[in-house]
């Protein structure tokens, strides 16, 4: 139905049964000014979790249903008219804007929808808790247990002779935005790590992210060194990087990937930061990846929204799209990740990746490189582990970047860093349709639930904060929801190639705008015919046929056995089983 | 001469190749380098010890061999092979290194020692000994040969031969006339369907009155009749001998009206919507005094054939659509940005330069116009007349698109081919002029048909499962314009084609690599660019999976059938004639290795195509930077620079 499409991915009513939902305000005779089909009249209901709009004068029934978390801004447009109409606009984080007009309620005691929206859409600004803390749905699986750092490092095949798991950050004393479990070279003591932490921005020292199962080449992440204008050095830091290089016998070199443009990196020296000088780090080669900062990315997405919503100007579509630079940023991020993956896989060289603080561009790069290098992260559960590890445990500031429940929509700390990453993953799924276990719907679900504040997964800024707020105790993990209905998210074309490294083509010619996400509200952008659906049908057909063939096989075998029993029965199985690896 | 014969599969070919020995085994005894020739094909000139450049950066991958010019193609024969693709598609008419002469856009000879270059035409002289030859192709390829070790005289001769034979003086010199190969579709009425011999479906040629009768019946256009007044092309050479008109118009009237229309082109019926609204194409009426009267008579006859007697809607294509020169200019710009501009530098501006080429805009304009026509036919339920001055270019595109959108039959392989036959070939699209096979009149050259294929690609991209054919089929169909064996794309009108009826018809040949269903637009334009390839990726990988799955289902169905039929155990030998391109493997425990040979360019190989420079400093880059030479032969002086 119409309403399904406009609400995107959503948790159904039945799942909200156990939930403490309060219908806070209902207004009848509200007009939704739809940019595509014109004004629609109906009733508007706001609860403490979401907003419904049901039209009353149109067939087929048109509806809107969105979680309040998705709102970044609610504003009255113009003053109340003489007829008593109020008009207000809702700016959403998911690439749309909504506009409603309704009569001011006569009963002045009854709160207006506007006030209710302002209160429940921005609970944090109103000293209330986010809806995730009210949501008590029980799922068969507990998603909070998806990621166990020790198990993950074990899976990677961490070599005990070169690497150790340190407890130095057990109580987040070394670095409050890092996880408790950190992997560092065995030759570096905890004391030395403490000294390194004073040399790296926000104490984010170089630690292991991933290790190549064969070559032992490592992907290491960090924040910028606090070099400053005077070119400060830190011998423990130098020793640490040397130890990282030594842990990989295959190469006598290492690469330091600084995600920033070199100009920005240099400008950071003024603020005490900077980058590794090649004098201090003799065998390291420094490479700048030219990826811009959070402000540039935010601006680019803002422009993109202007171009795609609500109206698309056909005649200048391509040049308008180009002027947003969105795809160019996507390209630079993918290109950076590709260089990292290539150095590790083809060059068997260890790499250190950092930007300024190491919590925005760094997780974009490391997690994309890891997806290219390790097919485990292309599975549904593997991808969850990747997000839990590279993004959540290593302190991507979700609260700040998304602004959960915060009405301060002009906050300069907001930026679509995570969205960009998901977009890059989507680009890769386009290029390698059979290499990912999950489908597009999985990626869209993650983004929708990032804003919805229904699940605790993307709350807070760091592991430490999530523990302090007892998020795992009081909220439900997104993965509980996802893993309880996996079949929704499976890519039917998936083939598991264990050691298949992906090297995507990052040219602009091969990047596409993710239309099914960015332009999904436009009814002209009907989803294209689902080839996946057709594939699923074929799979079902094959399963059915296989069953029938097996039955007949058995029958035939029985018949042969009984007829040839006197001839010392040797039933011939002459049917070659059809290979299945889906 | 006889090597064109296909090798029959033998018992041995079912055995897996011996893998262990093949690499270590000593080189095969050197065979003589011989061009594979088609029946009727003759070698015109050749040069030995020629080097084909494979990579722009270095010559270490270059291939040594013989460069041969025949009356059909430029062939390069070599012993060393390219880094073998494990899985290769073979073209039935062309080898890996062959370029049909008709596909050669420009022949450039260079002497890098003397710093000279010359664009060669037919019957020209060359005052220097070429050290290299660059062929710019219509399908966006650039191929380079070097003559460092070849005899200077033979190098010169082969270049001149290629230049001469790629500029035939008249259509009789196009190879199609020499080809004496298998006639897949003779005039005897014996029809061989390539895909499914013995199957019911085949491509309708619309060269006889019964074909039209069947079409009228299929569509249920009972108020329309076949008209035979043009038999022997007495009325108009550009109309088919048989065509369809409203029943209310008598032959006598038509004969009378004919002279008012542009080149006597009586309006042609294309198709009826299921509501009964007809789609008709019509040329301009040359005599302004008669215009009203004639138009009225035609319109009222069409109205009479409409179940609700609805008035006719006239759609003026010349006013609403780009003209053929616009389309040609757009393609030239597109070619510039796809292959000439330095690949890395053009990255940032790719989208806006794509937009500024206007190609996509034109594709959209045509599609939108077709949608408007569909709206008139379907929602307004009125008959539509497509008006175009000559009725031989834009109407072909629009009428086909309308039918593709409304009539599922046209989206089957044979339906599509029949549609092209009806609306392009029989309706007299000037393929000879538009393809500029004779390279005589550049003003008439225009890729109208390619634009049409791009429109179809867009439809297919939106509704992949609605089409029986795939992207690769469309690409191959586009390429066959440059293989002048197919009469389809050789002539300007049905009469010319009929007069030269020795030539075979394309359709049975187009499925060298036709896939089942489903495959992105990048394939056509970027397939030759090595940098634009996604190794082991691209939509082909999904297609591969789909084919394998479909094939598995086919096998299972077969087994079931055998169980039911024989009641015994079926034999396990999997049908070698499986429809699917990629087959299910019946080896149960083979690890699912990613198919190495698959890339986004599949089945085309960009190896050896130098269409893009990333290669500053190499001699080629000089020409590519001054690449205007390729774009306009007229503006550049033909002598050395």
XYZ file of C-alpha atoms in Angstrom, chain B residues 16 19 85 112 148 225 299 327 351 376 523 543 551 585 599 639:
16
model
C 38.020 -32.152 -19.812
C 45.389 -29.337 -17.361
C 40.507 -15.887 -20.858
C 57.213 8.901 -35.760
C 59.264 -1.501 -36.814
C -6.300 -4.156 -45.156
C -7.642 11.360 -41.271
C 21.800 13.299 -32.873
C 28.389 13.731 -15.263
C -3.075 9.373 -26.562
C 28.388 -1.882 -21.468
C 23.472 -12.930 -14.615
C 20.003 -24.271 -16.169
C 28.180 -27.844 -13.479
C 34.180 -8.786 -15.673
C 48.614 16.206 -45.011
